[in-house]
JSON list of N, CA and C in Angstrom, two decimals:
[
{"chain": "A", "resi": 17, "resn": "UNK", "atom": "N", "xyz": [-14.36, -15.15, 10.45]},
{"chain": "A", "resi": 17, "resn": "UNK", "atom": "CA", "xyz": [-14.00, -14.22, 10.42]},
{"chain": "A", "resi": 17, "resn": "UNK", "atom": "C", "xyz": [-12.57, -13.90, 10.63]},
{"chain": "A", "resi": 18, "resn": "UNK", "atom": "N", "xyz": [-12.59, -13.69, 11.90]},
{"chain": "A", "resi": 18, "resn": "UNK", "atom": "CA", "xyz": [-11.69, -13.56, 12.67]},
{"chain": "A", "resi": 18, "resn": "UNK", "atom": "C", "xyz": [-10.00, -13.86, 11.63]},
{"chain": "A", "resi": 19, "resn": "UNK", "atom": "N", "xyz": [-9.38, -15.00, 11.05]},
{"chain": "A", "resi": 19, "resn": "UNK", "atom": "CA", "xyz": [-8.92, -15.48, 10.35]},
{"chain": "A", "resi": 19, "resn": "UNK", "atom": "C", "xyz": [-7.98, -13.96, 9.27]},
{"chain": "A", "resi": 20, "resn": "UNK", "atom": "N", "xyz": [-9.61, -14.13, 8.51]},
{"chain": "A", "resi": 20, "resn": "UNK", "atom": "CA", "xyz": [-9.26, -13.12, 7.78]},
{"chain": "A", "resi": 20, "resn": "UNK", "atom": "C", "xyz": [-8.92, -10.84, 8.07]},
{"chain": "A", "resi": 21, "resn": "UNK", "atom": "N", "xyz": [-9.85, -11.47, 9.60]},
{"chain": "A", "resi": 21, "resn": "UNK", "atom": "CA", "xyz": [-9.64, -9.70, 9.79]},
{"chain": "A", "resi": 21, "resn": "UNK", "atom": "C", "xyz": [-7.78, -9.47, 10.52]},
{"chain": "A", "resi": 22, "resn": "UNK", "atom": "N", "xyz": [-7.15, -10.63, 10.92]},
{"chain": "A", "resi": 22, "resn": "UNK", "atom": "CA", "xyz": [-5.82, -11.12, 10.91]},
{"chain": "A", "resi": 22, "resn": "UNK", "atom": "C", "xyz": [-5.17, -10.26, 9.62]},
{"chain": "A", "resi": 23, "resn": "UNK", "atom": "N", "xyz": [-5.91, -11.62, 8.14]},
{"chain": "A", "resi": 23, "resn": "UNK", "atom": "CA", "xyz": [-4.63, -11.01, 7.47]},
{"chain": "A", "resi": 23, "resn": "UNK", "atom": "C", "xyz": [-4.41, -9.19, 7.26]},
{"chain": "A", "resi": 24, "resn": "UNK", "atom": "N", "xyz": [-6.44, -8.93, 7.27]},
{"chain": "A", "resi": 24, "resn": "UNK", "atom": "CA", "xyz": [-6.38, -7.90, 6.24]},
{"chain": "A", "resi": 24, "resn": "UNK", "atom": "C", "xyz": [-5.78, -6.48, 7.07]},
{"chain": "A", "resi": 25, "resn": "UNK", "atom": "N", "xyz": [-5.61, -6.76, 8.87]},
{"chain": "A", "resi": 25, "resn": "UNK", "atom": "CA", "xyz": [-4.68, -6.50, 9.55]},
{"chain": "A", "resi": 25, "resn": "UNK", "atom": "C", "xyz": [-3.44, -6.40, 9.47]},
{"chain": "A", "resi": 26, "resn": "UNK", "atom": "N", "xyz": [-3.01, -7.20, 8.93]},
{"chain": "A", "resi": 26, "resn": "UNK", "atom": "CA", "xyz": [-1.42, -7.62, 8.52]},
{"chain": "A", "resi": 26, "resn": "UNK", "atom": "C", "xyz": [-1.24, -6.77, 7.01]},
{"chain": "A", "resi": 27, "resn": "UNK", "atom": "N", "xyz": [-1.65, -6.83, 6.30]},
{"chain": "A", "resi": 27, "resn": "UNK", "atom": "CA", "xyz": [-2.45, -6.51, 5.15]},
{"chain": "A", "resi": 27, "resn": "UNK", "atom": "C", "xyz": [-1.82, -4.41, 5.31]},
{"chain": "A", "resi": 28, "resn": "UNK", "atom": "N", "xyz": [-3.08, -4.40, 5.63]},
{"chain": "A", "resi": 28, "resn": "UNK", "atom": "CA", "xyz": [-2.89, -2.70, 5.95]},
{"chain": "A", "resi": 28, "resn": "UNK", "atom": "C", "xyz": [-1.74, -1.81, 7.04]},
{"chain": "A", "resi": 29, "resn": "UNK", "atom": "N", "xyz": [-1.16, -3.13, 7.45]},
{"chain": "A", "resi": 29, "resn": "UNK", "atom": "CA", "xyz": [0.05, -2.81, 8.84]},
{"chain": "A", "resi": 29, "resn": "UNK", "atom": "C", "xyz": [1.78, -2.95, 8.06]},
{"chain": "A", "resi": 30, "resn": "UNK", "atom": "N", "xyz": [1.15, -3.15, 6.68]},
{"chain": "A", "resi": 30, "resn": "UNK", "atom": "CA", "xyz": [2.43, -3.16, 5.89]},
{"chain": "A", "resi": 30, "resn": "UNK", "atom": "C", "xyz": [2.26, -2.02, 4.84]},
{"chain": "A", "resi": 31, "resn": "UNK", "atom": "N", "xyz": [1.82, -1.81, 4.77]},
{"chain": "A", "resi": 31, "resn": "UNK", "atom": "CA", "xyz": [1.00, -0.90, 4.11]},
{"chain": "A", "resi": 31, "resn": "UNK", "atom": "C", "xyz": [1.43, 0.51, 4.36]},
{"chain": "A", "resi": 32, "resn": "UNK", "atom": "N", "xyz": [1.32, 0.68, 5.95]},
{"chain": "A", "resi": 32, "resn": "UNK", "atom": "CA", "xyz": [1.72, 1.99, 6.54]},
{"chain": "A", "resi": 32, "resn": "UNK", "atom": "C", "xyz": [3.58, 1.68, 7.20]},
{"chain": "A", "resi": 33, "resn": "UNK", "atom": "N", "xyz": [3.92, 0.52, 7.13]},
{"chain": "A", "resi": 33, "resn": "UNK", "atom": "CA", "xyz": [4.89, 0.28, 7.12]},
{"chain": "A", "resi": 33, "resn": "UNK", "atom": "C", "xyz": [6.18, 1.10, 5.56]},
{"chain": "A", "resi": 34, "resn": "UNK", "atom": "N", "xyz": [5.63, 0.74, 5.34]},
{"chain": "A", "resi": 34, "resn": "UNK", "atom": "CA", "xyz": [6.34, 0.59, 3.22]},
{"chain": "A", "resi": 34, "resn": "UNK", "atom": "C", "xyz": [5.86, 2.70, 3.18]},
{"chain": "A", "resi": 35, "resn": "UNK", "atom": "N", "xyz": [4.50, 3.13, 4.21]},
{"chain": "A", "resi": 35, "resn": "UNK", "atom": "CA", "xyz": [5.14, 3.96, 3.45]},
{"chain": "A", "resi": 35, "resn": "UNK", "atom": "C", "xyz": [5.55, 5.24, 4.54]},
{"chain": "A", "resi": 36, "resn": "UNK", "atom": "N", "xyz": [5.61, 5.18, 5.50]},
{"chain": "A", "resi": 36, "resn": "UNK", "atom": "CA", "xyz": [6.65, 5.23, 7.18]},
{"chain": "A", "resi": 36, "resn": "UNK", "atom": "C", "xyz": [8.38, 5.07, 5.82]},
{"chain": "A", "resi": 37, "resn": "UNK", "atom": "N", "xyz": [8.26, 4.13, 5.45]},
{"chain": "A", "resi": 37, "resn": "UNK", "atom": "CA", "xyz": [9.77, 3.89, 4.85]},
{"chain": "A", "resi": 37, "resn": "UNK", "atom": "C", "xyz": [10.15, 4.46, 4.04]},
{"chain": "A", "resi": 38, "resn": "UNK", "atom": "N", "xyz": [8.67, 4.93, 3.52]},
{"chain": "A", "resi": 38, "resn": "UNK", "atom": "CA", "xyz": [9.45, 5.70, 1.92]},
{"chain": "A", "resi": 38, "resn": "UNK", "atom": "C", "xyz": [9.84, 7.50, 2.77]},
{"chain": "A", "resi": 39, "resn": "UNK", "atom": "N", "xyz": [8.73, 7.47, 3.56]},
{"chain": "A", "resi": 39, "resn": "UNK", "atom": "CA", "xyz": [9.18, 9.02, 4.28]},
{"chain": "A", "resi": 39, "resn": "UNK", "atom": "C", "xyz": [10.25, 8.99, 4.59]},
{"chain": "A", "resi": 40, "resn": "UNK", "atom": "N", "xyz": [10.63, 8.18, 5.04]},
{"chain": "A", "resi": 40, "resn": "UNK", "atom": "CA", "xyz": [11.83, 8.04, 6.36]},
{"chain": "A", "resi": 40, "resn": "UNK", "atom": "C", "xyz": [13.26, 8.12, 4.58]},
{"chain": "A", "resi": 41, "resn": "UNK", "atom": "N", "xyz": [12.87, 7.29, 3.83]},
{"chain": "A", "resi": 41, "resn": "UNK", "atom": "CA", "xyz": [14.28, 7.59, 2.82]},
{"chain": "A", "resi": 41, "resn": "UNK", "atom": "C", "xyz": [14.37, 8.70, 1.94]},
{"chain": "A", "resi": 42, "resn": "UNK", "atom": "N", "xyz": [12.80, 9.74, 2.13]},
{"chain": "A", "resi": 42, "resn": "UNK", "atom": "CA", "xyz": [12.93, 10.96, 1.24]},
{"chain": "A", "resi": 42, "resn": "UNK", "atom": "C", "xyz": [12.98, 11.66, 2.17]},
{"chain": "A", "resi": 43, "resn": "UNK", "atom": "N", "xyz": [13.39, 11.53, 3.82]},
{"chain": "A", "resi": 43, "resn": "UNK", "atom": "CA", "xyz": [14.36, 12.77, 4.43]},
{"chain": "A", "resi": 43, "resn": "UNK", "atom": "C", "xyz": [15.20, 12.83, 4.64]},
{"chain": "A", "resi": 44, "resn": "UNK", "atom": "N", "xyz": [15.91, 11.59, 4.35]},
{"chain": "A", "resi": 44, "resn": "UNK", "atom": "CA", "xyz": [17.56, 10.80, 5.03]},
{"chain": "A", "resi": 44, "resn": "UNK", "atom": "C", "xyz": [18.10, 11.77, 3.44]},
{"chain": "A", "resi": 45, "resn": "UNK", "atom": "N", "xyz": [17.08, 11.24, 1.99]},
{"chain": "A", "resi": 45, "resn": "UNK", "atom": "CA", "xyz": [18.13, 11.87, 1.27]},
{"chain": "A", "resi": 45, "resn": "UNK", "atom": "C", "xyz": [17.99, 13.67, 0.99]},
{"chain": "A", "resi": 46, "resn": "UNK", "atom": "N", "xyz": [16.97, 13.91, 1.77]},
{"chain": "A", "resi": 46, "resn": "UNK", "atom": "CA", "xyz": [16.55, 15.01, 2.00]},
{"chain": "A", "resi": 46, "resn": "UNK", "atom": "C", "xyz": [18.05, 16.22, 2.72]},
{"chain": "A", "resi": 47, "resn": "UNK", "atom": "N", "xyz": [18.17, 15.45, 3.37]},
{"chain": "A", "resi": 47, "resn": "UNK", "atom": "CA", "xyz": [18.89, 15.89, 4.51]},
{"chain": "A", "resi": 47, "resn": "UNK", "atom": "C", "xyz": [19.90, 16.02, 3.84]},
{"chain": "A", "resi": 48, "resn": "UNK", "atom": "N", "xyz": [20.82, 14.65, 2.95]},
{"chain": "A", "resi": 48, "resn": "UNK", "atom": "CA", "xyz": [22.26, 15.09, 2.40]},
{"chain": "A", "resi": 48, "resn": "UNK", "atom": "C", "xyz": [22.45, 16.47, 1.18]},
{"chain": "A", "resi": 49, "resn": "UNK", "atom": "N", "xyz": [21.12, 16.65, 1.28]},
{"chain": "A", "resi": 49, "resn": "UNK", "atom": "CA", "xyz": [21.35, 17.92, 0.37]},
{"chain": "A", "resi": 49, "resn": "UNK", "atom": "C", "xyz": [20.64, 17.45, -1.63]},
{"chain": "A", "resi": 50, "resn": "UNK", "atom": "N", "xyz": [21.30, 17.54, -2.48]},
{"chain": "A", "resi": 50, "resn": "UNK", "atom": "CA", "xyz": [21.25, 17.22, -3.87]},
{"chain": "A", "resi": 50, "resn": "UNK", "atom": "C", "xyz": [20.38, 15.56, -4.30]},
{"chain": "A", "resi": 51, "resn": "UNK", "atom": "N", "xyz": [19.45, 15.86, -4.49]},
{"chain": "A", "resi": 51, "resn": "UNK", "atom": "CA", "xyz": [19.28, 14.23, -4.62]},
{"chain": "A", "resi": 51, "resn": "UNK", "atom": "C", "xyz": [18.83, 14.43, -6.07]},
{"chain": "A", "resi": 52, "resn": "UNK", "atom": "N", "xyz": [19.12, 13.32, -6.86]},
{"chain": "A", "resi": 52, "resn": "UNK", "atom": "CA", "xyz": [18.82, 13.20, -8.34]},
{"chain": "A", "resi": 52, "resn": "UNK", "atom": "C", "xyz": [17.25, 13.06, -8.64]},
{"chain": "A", "resi": 53, "resn": "UNK", "atom": "N", "xyz": [17.09, 13.65, -9.73]},
{"chain": "A", "resi": 53, "resn": "UNK", "atom": "CA", "xyz": [15.73, 13.54, -9.72]},
{"chain": "A", "resi": 53, "resn": "UNK", "atom": "C", "xyz": [14.82, 12.07, -10.23]},
{"chain": "A", "resi": 54, "resn": "UNK", "atom": "N", "xyz": [15.80, 11.32, -10.73]},
{"chain": "A", "resi": 54, "resn": "UNK", "atom": "CA", "xyz": [15.80, 10.11, -11.31]},
{"chain": "A", "resi": 54, "resn": "UNK", "atom": "C", "xyz": [15.03, 8.99, -9.70]},
{"chain": "A", "resi": 55, "resn": "UNK", "atom": "N", "xyz": [16.29, 10.12, -8.83]},
{"chain": "A", "resi": 55, "resn": "UNK", "atom": "CA", "xyz": [15.66, 9.14, -7.43]},
{"chain": "A", "resi": 55, "resn": "UNK", "atom": "C", "xyz": [14.42, 9.63, -6.62]},
{"chain": "A", "resi": 56, "resn": "UNK", "atom": "N", "xyz": [14.24, 10.76, -6.91]},
{"chain": "A", "resi": 56, "resn": "UNK", "atom": "CA", "xyz": [12.59, 11.09, -6.38]},
{"chain": "A", "resi": 56, "resn": "UNK", "atom": "C", "xyz": [11.74, 10.59, -7.26]},
{"chain": "A", "resi": 57, "resn": "UNK", "atom": "N", "xyz": [11.71, 10.45, -9.00]},
{"chain": "A", "resi": 57, "resn": "UNK", "atom": "CA", "xyz": [10.54, 9.98, -9.27]},
{"chain": "A", "resi": 57, "resn": "UNK", "atom": "C", "xyz": [10.69, 8.50, -8.49]},
{"chain": "A", "resi": 58, "resn": "UNK", "atom": "N", "xyz": [11.83, 7.51, -8.63]},
{"chain": "A", "resi": 58, "resn": "UNK", "atom": "CA", "xyz": [11.04, 6.42, -8.40]},
{"chain": "A", "resi": 58, "resn": "UNK", "atom": "C", "xyz": [10.54, 6.49, -7.00]},
{"chain": "A", "resi": 59, "resn": "UNK", "atom": "N", "xyz": [10.89, 7.63, -6.15]},
{"chain": "A", "resi": 59, "resn": "UNK", "atom": "CA", "xyz": [10.34, 6.87, -4.69]},
{"chain": "A", "resi": 59, "resn": "UNK", "atom": "C", "xyz": [8.80, 7.38, -5.25]},
{"chain": "A", "resi": 60, "resn": "UNK", "atom": "N", "xyz": [8.67, 8.53, -5.79]},
{"chain": "A", "resi": 60, "resn": "UNK", "atom": "CA", "xyz": [7.19, 9.40, -6.03]},
{"chain": "A", "resi": 60, "resn": "UNK", "atom": "C", "xyz": [6.84, 7.48, -6.40]},
{"chain": "A", "resi": 61, "resn": "UNK", "atom": "N", "xyz": [7.15, 7.15, -7.04]},
{"chain": "A", "resi": 61, "resn": "UNK", "atom": "CA", "xyz": [6.07, 6.33, -7.93]},
{"chain": "A", "resi": 61, "resn": "UNK", "atom": "C", "xyz": [6.13, 5.03, -7.32]},
{"chain": "A", "resi": 62, "resn": "UNK", "atom": "N", "xyz": [7.28, 4.75, -6.32]},
{"chain": "A", "resi": 62, "resn": "UNK", "atom": "CA", "xyz": [6.48, 3.86, -5.13]},
{"chain": "A", "resi": 62, "resn": "UNK", "atom": "C", "xyz": [5.17, 4.95, -4.44]},
{"chain": "A", "resi": 63, "resn": "UNK", "atom": "N", "xyz": [5.91, 5.92, -4.42]},
{"chain": "A", "resi": 63, "resn": "UNK", "atom": "CA", "xyz": [4.38, 6.29, -3.23]},
{"chain": "A", "resi": 63, "resn": "UNK", "atom": "C", "xyz": [2.66, 5.87, -4.36]},
{"chain": "A", "resi": 64, "resn": "UNK", "atom": "N", "xyz": [3.06, 6.19, -5.40]},
{"chain": "A", "resi": 64, "resn": "UNK", "atom": "CA", "xyz": [1.82, 5.69, -6.45]},
{"chain": "A", "resi": 64, "resn": "UNK", "atom": "C", "xyz": [1.30, 4.22, -6.71]},
{"chain": "A", "resi": 65, "resn": "UNK", "atom": "N", "xyz": [2.42, 3.14, -6.64]},
{"chain": "A", "resi": 65, "resn": "UNK", "atom": "CA", "xyz": [1.70, 2.52, -6.61]},
{"chain": "A", "resi": 65, "resn": "UNK", "atom": "C", "xyz": [1.39, 2.08, -5.03]},
{"chain": "A", "resi": 66, "resn": "UNK", "atom": "N", "xyz": [1.88, 2.02, -4.25]},
{"chain": "A", "resi": 66, "resn": "UNK", "atom": "CA", "xyz": [0.93, 2.00, -2.24]},
{"chain": "A", "resi": 66, "resn": "UNK", "atom": "C", "xyz": [-0.30, 2.05, -2.61]},
{"chain": "A", "resi": 67, "resn": "UNK", "atom": "N", "xyz": [-0.52, 3.72, -3.08]},
{"chain": "A", "resi": 67, "resn": "UNK", "atom": "CA", "xyz": [-1.78, 4.24, -2.83]},
{"chain": "A", "resi": 67, "resn": "UNK", "atom": "C", "xyz": [-3.01, 3.18, -3.87]},
{"chain": "A", "resi": 68, "resn": "UNK", "atom": "N", "xyz": [-2.47, 2.78, -4.63]},
{"chain": "A", "resi": 68, "resn": "UNK", "atom": "CA", "xyz": [-3.48, 2.30, -5.54]},
{"chain": "A", "resi": 68, "resn": "UNK", "atom": "C", "xyz": [-3.43, 0.31, -5.10]},
{"chain": "A", "resi": 69, "resn": "UNK", "atom": "N", "xyz": [-2.16, 0.23, -5.05]},
{"chain": "A", "resi": 69, "resn": "UNK", "atom": "CA", "xyz": [-2.57, -0.56, -3.38]},
{"chain": "A", "resi": 69, "resn": "UNK", "atom": "C", "xyz": [-2.97, -1.40, -2.56]},
{"chain": "A", "resi": 70, "resn": "UNK", "atom": "N", "xyz": [-3.15, 0.04, -1.73]},
{"chain": "A", "resi": 70, "resn": "UNK", "atom": "CA", "xyz": [-4.07, 0.45, -0.82]},
{"chain": "A", "resi": 70, "resn": "UNK", "atom": "C", "xyz": [-4.96, 0.22, -0.98]},
{"chain": "A", "resi": 71, "resn": "UNK", "atom": "N", "xyz": [-5.76, 1.25, -2.47]},
{"chain": "A", "resi": 71, "resn": "UNK", "atom": "CA", "xyz": [-7.19, 1.23, -2.47]},
{"chain": "A", "resi": 71, "resn": "UNK", "atom": "C", "xyz": [-8.06, 0.13, -3.34]},
{"chain": "A", "resi": 72, "resn": "UNK", "atom": "N", "xyz": [-7.11, -1.09, -4.11]},
{"chain": "A", "resi": 72, "resn": "UNK", "atom": "CA", "xyz": [-7.52, -2.28, -4.20]},
{"chain": "A", "resi": 72, "resn": "UNK", "atom": "C", "xyz": [-7.75, -2.97, -2.67]},
{"chain": "A", "resi": 73, "resn": "UNK", "atom": "N", "xyz": [-7.11, -3.13, -1.39]},
{"chain": "A", "resi": 73, "resn": "UNK", "atom": "CA", "xyz": [-6.68, -3.32, -0.49]},
{"chain": "A", "resi": 73, "resn": "UNK", "atom": "C", "xyz": [-8.37, -2.94, 0.08]},
{"chain": "A", "resi": 74, "resn": "UNK", "atom": "N", "xyz": [-8.93, -2.01, 0.36]},
{"chain": "A", "resi": 74, "resn": "UNK", "atom": "CA", "xyz": [-9.66, -1.04, 0.50]},
{"chain": "A", "resi": 74, "resn": "UNK", "atom": "C", "xyz": [-10.67, -1.89, -0.41]},
{"chain": "A", "resi": 75, "resn": "UNK", "atom": "N", "xyz": [-11.21, -1.95, -1.71]},
{"chain": "A", "resi": 75, "resn": "UNK", "atom": "CA", "xyz": [-12.36, -2.36, -2.00]},
{"chain": "A", "resi": 75, "resn": "UNK", "atom": "C", "xyz": [-12.42, -3.85, -1.92]},
{"chain": "A", "resi": 76, "resn": "UNK", "atom": "N", "xyz": [-11.11, -4.39, -1.96]},
{"chain": "A", "resi": 76, "resn": "UNK", "atom": "CA", "xyz": [-11.85, -5.75, -1.25]},
{"chain": "A", "resi": 76, "resn": "UNK", "atom": "C", "xyz": [-11.96, -6.08, 0.21]},
{"chain": "A", "resi": 77, "resn": "UNK", "atom": "N", "xyz": [-11.86, -5.06, 0.87]},
{"chain": "A", "resi": 77, "resn": "UNK", "atom": "CA", "xyz": [-12.81, -5.36, 2.66]},
{"chain": "A", "resi": 77, "resn": "UNK", "atom": "C", "xyz": [-13.89, -5.33, 2.78]},
{"chain": "A", "resi": 78, "resn": "UNK", "atom": "N", "xyz": [-14.26, -4.02, 1.72]},
{"chain": "A", "resi": 78, "resn": "UNK", "atom": "CA", "xyz": [-15.66, -3.67, 1.60]},
{"chain": "A", "resi": 78, "resn": "UNK", "atom": "C", "xyz": [-16.19, -4.76, 0.56]},
{"chain": "A", "resi": 79, "resn": "UNK", "atom": "N", "xyz": [-15.81, -5.59, -0.58]},
{"chain": "A", "resi": 79, "resn": "UNK", "atom": "CA", "xyz": [-16.61, -7.06, -0.64]},
{"chain": "A", "resi": 79, "resn": "UNK", "atom": "C", "xyz": [-17.09, -7.94, 0.19]},
{"chain": "A", "resi": 80, "resn": "UNK", "atom": "N", "xyz": [-15.50, -8.32, 0.51]},
{"chain": "A", "resi": 80, "resn": "UNK", "atom": "CA", "xyz": [-15.84, -9.03, 2.27]},
{"chain": "A", "resi": 80, "resn": "UNK", "atom": "C", "xyz": [-17.05, -8.54, 2.79]},
{"chain": "A", "resi": 81, "resn": "UNK", "atom": "N", "xyz": [-16.73, -7.66, 3.62]},
{"chain": "A", "resi": 81, "resn": "UNK", "atom": "CA", "xyz": [-17.90, -6.93, 4.44]},
{"chain": "A", "resi": 81, "resn": "UNK", "atom": "C", "xyz": [-19.29, -7.19, 3.73]},
{"chain": "A", "resi": 82, "resn": "UNK", "atom": "N", "xyz": [-19.01, -7.29, 2.49]},
{"chain": "A", "resi": 82, "resn": "UNK", "atom": "CA", "xyz": [-20.93, -7.22, 1.72]},
{"chain": "A", "resi": 82, "resn": "UNK", "atom": "C", "xyz": [-20.60, -8.55, 1.72]},
{"chain": "A", "resi": 83, "resn": "UNK", "atom": "N", "xyz": [-20.13, -9.44, 1.93]},
{"chain": "A", "resi": 83, "resn": "UNK", "atom": "CA", "xyz": [-19.95, -11.35, 0.96]},
{"chain": "A", "resi": 83, "resn": "UNK", "atom": "C", "xyz": [-20.47, -11.53, 0.03]},
{"chain": "A", "resi": 84, "resn": "UNK", "atom": "N", "xyz": [-19.45, -10.55, -1.44]},
{"chain": "A", "resi": 84, "resn": "UNK", "atom": "CA", "xyz": [-19.67, -10.50, -2.25]},
{"chain": "A", "resi": 84, "resn": "UNK", "atom": "C", "xyz": [-18.47, -11.31, -2.56]},
{"chain": "A", "resi": 85, "resn": "UNK", "atom": "N", "xyz": [-18.49, -12.69, -2.10]},
{"chain": "A", "resi": 85, "resn": "UNK", "atom": "CA", "xyz": [-16.78, -13.50, -2.63]},
{"chain": "A", "resi": 85, "resn": "UNK", "atom": "C", "xyz": [-16.96, -13.49, -4.36]},
{"chain": "A", "resi": 86, "resn": "UNK", "atom": "N", "xyz": [-17.90, -13.53, -4.85]},
{"chain": "A", "resi": 86, "resn": "UNK", "atom": "CA", "xyz": [-17.48, -13.40, -6.75]},
{"chain": "A", "resi": 86, "resn": "UNK", "atom": "C", "xyz": [-16.25, -12.53, -6.89]},
{"chain": "A", "resi": 87, "resn": "UNK", "atom": "N", "xyz": [-16.41, -11.31, -6.45]},
{"chain": "A", "resi": 87, "resn": "UNK", "atom": "CA", "xyz": [-15.24, -10.49, -6.81]},
{"chain": "A", "resi": 87, "resn": "UNK", "atom": "C", "xyz": [-14.01, -10.19, -5.63]},
{"chain": "A", "resi": 88, "resn": "UNK", "atom": "N", "xyz": [-14.47, -10.97, -4.05]},
{"chain": "A", "resi": 88, "resn": "UNK", "atom": "CA", "xyz": [-13.27, -11.20, -3.35]},
{"chain": "A", "resi": 88, "resn": "UNK", "atom": "C", "xyz": [-12.53, -12.25, -4.49]},
{"chain": "A", "resi": 89, "resn": "UNK", "atom": "N", "xyz": [-13.12, -13.39, -4.72]},
{"chain": "A", "resi": 89, "resn": "UNK", "atom": "CA", "xyz": [-12.24, -14.12, -5.66]},
{"chain": "A", "resi": 89, "resn": "UNK", "atom": "C", "xyz": [-11.56, -13.93, -6.81]},
{"chain": "A", "resi": 90, "resn": "UNK", "atom": "N", "xyz": [-11.63, -12.61, -7.48]},
{"chain": "A", "resi": 90, "resn": "UNK", "atom": "CA", "xyz": [-11.72, -12.23, -8.82]},
{"chain": "A", "resi": 90, "resn": "UNK", "atom": "C", "xyz": [-10.38, -11.30, -8.24]}
]
């Protein structure tokens, strides 16, 4: 199970890295002044995808902890 913990830990760490990158990009763009709406829409869509991926990973963790391997493999 230790191997699974490492993988899950790295997965959530990558989410945190991506989230920080998005926050940083938005901050940098806002500091420059005018931001094209399409760029903000794209960054917002990345945030939505990241939230969905985080929710799926959390669900995966729940299934792993419960030993529900059919759902894990699905």
